[in-house]
Amino acid sequence: MSSDFEGYEQDFAVLTAEITNKIARVPRLPPDEKKQMVANVEKQLEEAKELLEQMDLEVREIPPQSRGMYSNRMRSYKQEMGKLETDFKRSRIAYSDEVRNELLGDDGNSSENQRAHLLDNTERLERSSRRLEAGYQIAVETEQIGQEMLENLSHDREKIQRARERLRETDANLGKSSRVLTGMLRRIIQNRILVVILGIILVVTILTAITLSVRRQ
């Protein structure tokens, strides 16, 4: 189940990086291209929201003792989603301001806005790069955790097999001990019966001898 979450997580990282790049391009596009780009970004924002919903459902299926780490990551992704939506709105507003300044002939303000947009776009690209690096790091950590889990499962399997072998050996030894004790008990009973028979014969012999001695006198 956690593998599904990590898959959604990687898709979300790639999608948000694309959205960030497109948001940065919106203010510089002509009106026709801007309209198409805005529609594309809105569609991808909806896809990102759907991914967040899927990830949220996956987190709810995780056992409570292991849910904390994933819940923290979900809060971070939701904050990131809110930041993207805010940046998208600012980008559209900035483009409208730029068009208005061009119509008014305010070249100084327009240049200032362009410099501000370039700085803002640079920050967005840096954030996108950091998100991709974080996604890659998460993938690497997930792979390491998976390998450790497989190794632990392999060790546990070996321990269980050894325990089963010891149980089989113990059962075999108990069976041998039971047979030995049964044989010893049988021999003890036989010896006691033999002693009783010999005692009876001895008593009969003594009585017979005494009887014969008395008759002769």
Tab-separated table of C-alpha atoms in Angstrom:
chain	number	residue	atom	x	y	z
A	1	MET	CA	0.000	0.000	0.000
A	2	SER	CA	2.827	2.446	0.816
A	3	SER	CA	4.238	1.769	-2.665
A	4	ASP	CA	0.999	3.218	-4.140
A	5	PHE	CA	1.458	6.324	-2.010
A	6	GLU	CA	5.036	6.778	-3.202
A	7	GLY	CA	3.878	6.352	-6.806
A	8	TYR	CA	1.284	9.108	-6.368
A	9	GLU	CA	3.935	11.152	-4.591
A	10	GLN	CA	6.338	10.992	-7.517
A	11	ASP	CA	3.565	11.843	-9.982
A	12	PHE	CA	2.641	14.842	-7.812
A	13	ALA	CA	6.261	16.060	-7.751
A	14	VAL	CA	6.560	15.862	-11.546
A	15	LEU	CA	3.164	17.505	-12.092
A	16	THR	CA	3.813	20.399	-9.691
A	17	ALA	CA	7.183	21.028	-11.340
A	18	GLU	CA	5.455	21.312	-14.714
A	19	ILE	CA	2.796	23.626	-13.255
A	20	THR	CA	5.469	25.843	-11.690
A	21	ASN	CA	7.256	26.148	-15.021
A	22	LYS	CA	4.063	27.021	-16.877
A	23	ILE	CA	2.969	29.559	-14.269
A	24	ALA	CA	6.299	31.307	-14.731
A	25	ARG	CA	5.684	31.542	-18.482
A	26	VAL	CA	2.120	32.902	-18.310
A	27	PRO	CA	2.963	36.631	-17.893
A	28	ARG	CA	5.262	36.639	-20.948
A	29	LEU	CA	2.841	34.994	-23.388
A	30	PRO	CA	0.684	36.756	-25.984
A	31	PRO	CA	-3.042	36.878	-25.140
A	32	ASP	CA	-4.015	33.889	-27.316
A	33	GLU	CA	-1.228	31.652	-26.020
A	34	LYS	CA	-1.817	32.919	-22.481
A	35	LYS	CA	-5.460	31.823	-22.625
A	36	GLN	CA	-4.481	28.330	-23.738
A	37	MET	CA	-1.716	28.111	-21.127
A	38	VAL	CA	-4.085	29.248	-18.362
A	39	ALA	CA	-6.586	26.535	-19.337
A	40	ASN	CA	-3.753	23.951	-19.351
A	41	VAL	CA	-2.536	25.034	-15.906
A	42	GLU	CA	-6.079	24.943	-14.509
A	43	LYS	CA	-6.464	21.381	-15.801
A	44	GLN	CA	-3.150	20.294	-14.265
A	45	LEU	CA	-4.078	21.936	-10.957
A	46	GLU	CA	-7.219	19.788	-10.912
A	47	GLU	CA	-5.099	16.695	-11.617
A	48	ALA	CA	-2.783	17.648	-8.770
A	49	LYS	CA	-5.787	17.986	-6.432
A	50	GLU	CA	-6.994	14.518	-7.483
A	51	LEU	CA	-3.539	13.100	-6.728
A	52	LEU	CA	-3.658	14.708	-3.284
A	53	GLU	CA	-7.044	13.094	-2.663
A	54	GLN	CA	-5.681	9.677	-3.694
A	55	MET	CA	-2.648	10.151	-1.446
A	56	ASP	CA	-4.923	11.181	1.427
A	57	LEU	CA	-6.959	7.982	0.987
A	58	GLU	CA	-3.775	5.898	0.979
A	59	VAL	CA	-2.587	7.548	4.214
A	60	ARG	CA	-5.867	6.657	5.921
A	61	GLU	CA	-5.225	2.975	5.121
A	62	ILE	CA	-1.783	3.036	6.778
A	63	PRO	CA	-1.668	1.606	10.356
A	64	PRO	CA	-1.767	4.379	13.002
A	65	GLN	CA	1.705	3.542	14.316
A	66	SER	CA	3.230	4.227	10.862
A	67	ARG	CA	0.951	7.068	9.745
A	68	GLY	CA	2.774	10.042	11.305
A	69	MET	CA	5.512	10.422	8.688
A	70	TYR	CA	3.028	10.236	5.802
A	71	SER	CA	0.660	12.724	7.463
A	72	ASN	CA	3.478	15.255	7.774
A	73	ARG	CA	4.314	14.830	4.115
A	74	MET	CA	0.659	15.297	3.181
A	75	ARG	CA	0.511	18.599	5.086
A	76	SER	CA	3.586	19.786	3.205
A	77	TYR	CA	2.070	18.828	-0.158
A	78	LYS	CA	-1.212	20.598	0.653
A	79	GLN	CA	0.697	23.739	1.576
A	80	GLU	CA	2.602	23.451	-1.679
A	81	MET	CA	-0.675	23.093	-3.563
A	82	GLY	CA	-2.032	26.244	-1.936
A	83	LYS	CA	1.159	28.099	-2.848
A	84	LEU	CA	0.826	27.018	-6.493
A	85	GLU	CA	-2.753	28.252	-6.655
A	86	THR	CA	-1.701	31.581	-5.126
A	87	ASP	CA	1.193	31.923	-7.582
A	88	PHE	CA	-1.162	31.140	-10.458
A	89	LYS	CA	-3.550	33.883	-9.406
A	90	ARG	CA	-0.678	36.351	-8.957
A	91	SER	CA	0.677	35.451	-12.367
A	92	ARG	CA	-2.639	36.190	-14.053
A	93	ILE	CA	-3.027	39.467	-12.132
A	94	ALA	CA	0.554	40.478	-12.973
A	95	TYR	CA	-0.116	39.886	-16.642
A	96	SER	CA	-3.231	42.063	-16.479
A	97	ASP	CA	-1.238	44.827	-14.770
A	98	GLU	CA	1.434	44.580	-17.425
A	99	VAL	CA	-1.116	44.965	-20.235
A	100	ARG	CA	-2.651	47.958	-18.485
A	101	ASN	CA	0.737	49.635	-18.072
A	102	GLU	CA	1.536	49.102	-21.725
A	103	LEU	CA	-1.785	50.715	-22.693
A	104	LEU	CA	-1.019	53.670	-20.394
A	105	GLY	CA	2.525	53.962	-21.708
A	106	ASP	CA	4.107	53.438	-18.272
A	107	ASP	CA	7.387	51.902	-19.472
A	108	GLY	CA	9.197	52.411	-16.166
A	109	ASN	CA	6.648	50.475	-14.182
A	110	SER	CA	6.508	47.836	-16.903
A	111	SER	CA	10.275	47.267	-16.711
A	112	GLU	CA	10.064	47.102	-12.947
A	113	ASN	CA	7.287	44.529	-13.199
A	114	GLN	CA	9.310	42.471	-15.670
A	115	ARG	CA	12.293	42.426	-13.311
A	116	ALA	CA	9.996	41.405	-10.462
A	117	HIS	CA	8.531	38.642	-12.640
A	118	LEU	CA	11.995	37.368	-13.554
A	119	LEU	CA	12.999	37.210	-9.905
A	120	ASP	CA	9.734	35.509	-9.019
A	121	ASN	CA	10.154	33.013	-11.846
A	122	THR	CA	13.694	32.258	-10.713
A	123	GLU	CA	12.418	31.527	-7.223
A	124	ARG	CA	9.722	29.248	-8.632
A	125	LEU	CA	12.253	27.323	-10.700
A	126	GLU	CA	14.467	26.909	-7.640
A	127	ARG	CA	11.511	25.623	-5.620
A	128	SER	CA	10.648	23.236	-8.431
A	129	SER	CA	14.220	21.950	-8.490
A	130	ARG	CA	14.152	21.427	-4.734
A	131	ARG	CA	10.872	19.524	-5.008
A	132	LEU	CA	12.317	17.232	-7.656
A	133	GLU	CA	15.389	16.613	-5.511
A	134	ALA	CA	13.148	15.915	-2.513
A	135	GLY	CA	11.077	13.499	-4.607
A	136	TYR	CA	14.219	11.702	-5.754
A	137	GLN	CA	15.481	11.508	-2.176
A	138	ILE	CA	12.159	10.080	-1.042
A	139	ALA	CA	12.330	7.459	-3.811
A	140	VAL	CA	15.869	6.490	-2.739
A	141	GLU	CA	14.850	6.286	0.933
A	142	THR	CA	11.801	4.232	0.017
A	143	GLU	CA	13.965	1.794	-1.944
A	144	GLN	CA	16.378	1.472	0.987
A	145	ILE	CA	13.498	0.862	3.397
A	146	GLY	CA	12.101	-1.788	1.035
A	147	GLN	CA	15.472	-3.551	0.857
A	148	GLU	CA	15.807	-3.498	4.643
A	149	MET	CA	12.303	-4.919	5.021
A	150	LEU	CA	13.108	-7.711	2.551
A	151	GLU	CA	16.315	-8.519	4.424
A	152	ASN	CA	14.448	-8.574	7.749
A	153	LEU	CA	11.786	-10.836	6.282
A	154	SER	CA	14.483	-13.159	4.955
A	155	HIS	CA	16.156	-13.327	8.392
A	156	ASP	CA	12.798	-13.951	10.074
A	157	ARG	CA	12.069	-16.743	7.613
A	158	GLU	CA	15.405	-18.403	8.375
A	159	LYS	CA	14.714	-18.148	12.125
A	160	ILE	CA	11.281	-19.724	11.689
A	161	GLN	CA	12.734	-22.564	9.619
A	162	ARG	CA	15.423	-23.222	12.236
A	163	ALA	CA	12.791	-23.204	14.975
A	164	ARG	CA	10.714	-25.736	13.035
A	165	GLU	CA	13.751	-27.985	12.582
A	166	ARG	CA	14.463	-27.813	16.329
A	167	LEU	CA	10.846	-28.716	17.071
A	168	ARG	CA	11.068	-31.706	14.742
A	169	GLU	CA	14.288	-32.844	16.442
A	170	THR	CA	12.675	-32.363	19.870
A	171	ASP	CA	9.652	-34.418	18.814
A	172	ALA	CA	11.930	-37.172	17.509
A	173	ASN	CA	13.943	-37.180	20.745
A	174	LEU	CA	10.768	-37.286	22.827
A	175	GLY	CA	9.545	-40.254	20.779
A	176	LYS	CA	12.817	-42.113	21.353
A	177	SER	CA	12.753	-41.315	25.085
A	178	SER	CA	9.164	-42.549	25.341
A	179	ARG	CA	10.068	-45.847	23.672
A	180	VAL	CA	13.087	-46.299	25.961
A	181	LEU	CA	11.022	-45.598	29.093
A	182	THR	CA	8.305	-48.001	27.933
A	183	GLY	CA	10.911	-50.755	27.406
A	184	MET	CA	12.454	-50.139	30.821
A	185	LEU	CA	9.041	-50.274	32.509
A	186	ARG	CA	8.216	-53.519	30.712
A	187	ARG	CA	11.477	-55.135	31.862
A	188	ILE	CA	10.918	-53.976	35.474
A	189	ILE	CA	7.441	-55.564	35.479
A	190	GLN	CA	8.824	-58.782	33.995
A	191	ASN	CA	11.583	-58.926	36.616
A	192	ARG	CA	9.104	-58.428	39.437
A	193	ILE	CA	6.874	-61.210	38.114
A	194	LEU	CA	9.888	-63.495	37.860
A	195	VAL	CA	10.921	-62.711	41.447
A	196	VAL	CA	7.384	-63.471	42.674
A	197	ILE	CA	7.341	-66.803	40.812
A	198	LEU	CA	10.745	-67.760	42.169
A	199	GLY	CA	9.595	-66.824	45.676
A	200	ILE	CA	6.520	-69.018	45.340
A	201	ILE	CA	8.615	-71.948	44.080
A	202	LEU	CA	11.051	-71.502	46.948
A	203	VAL	CA	8.252	-71.442	49.535
A	204	VAL	CA	6.621	-74.525	48.018
A	205	THR	CA	9.956	-76.346	48.003
A	206	ILE	CA	10.623	-75.516	51.657
A	207	LEU	CA	7.129	-76.605	52.684
A	208	THR	CA	7.481	-79.851	50.742
A	209	ALA	CA	10.820	-80.591	52.397
A	210	ILE	CA	9.398	-79.934	55.835
A	211	THR	CA	6.380	-82.152	55.145
A	212	LEU	CA	8.548	-85.048	53.953
A	213	SER	CA	10.858	-84.714	56.974
A	214	VAL	CA	7.926	-84.858	59.403
A	215	ARG	CA	6.454	-87.998	57.779
A	216	ARG	CA	9.755	-89.864	58.010
A	217	GLN	CA	9.932	-89.317	61.743
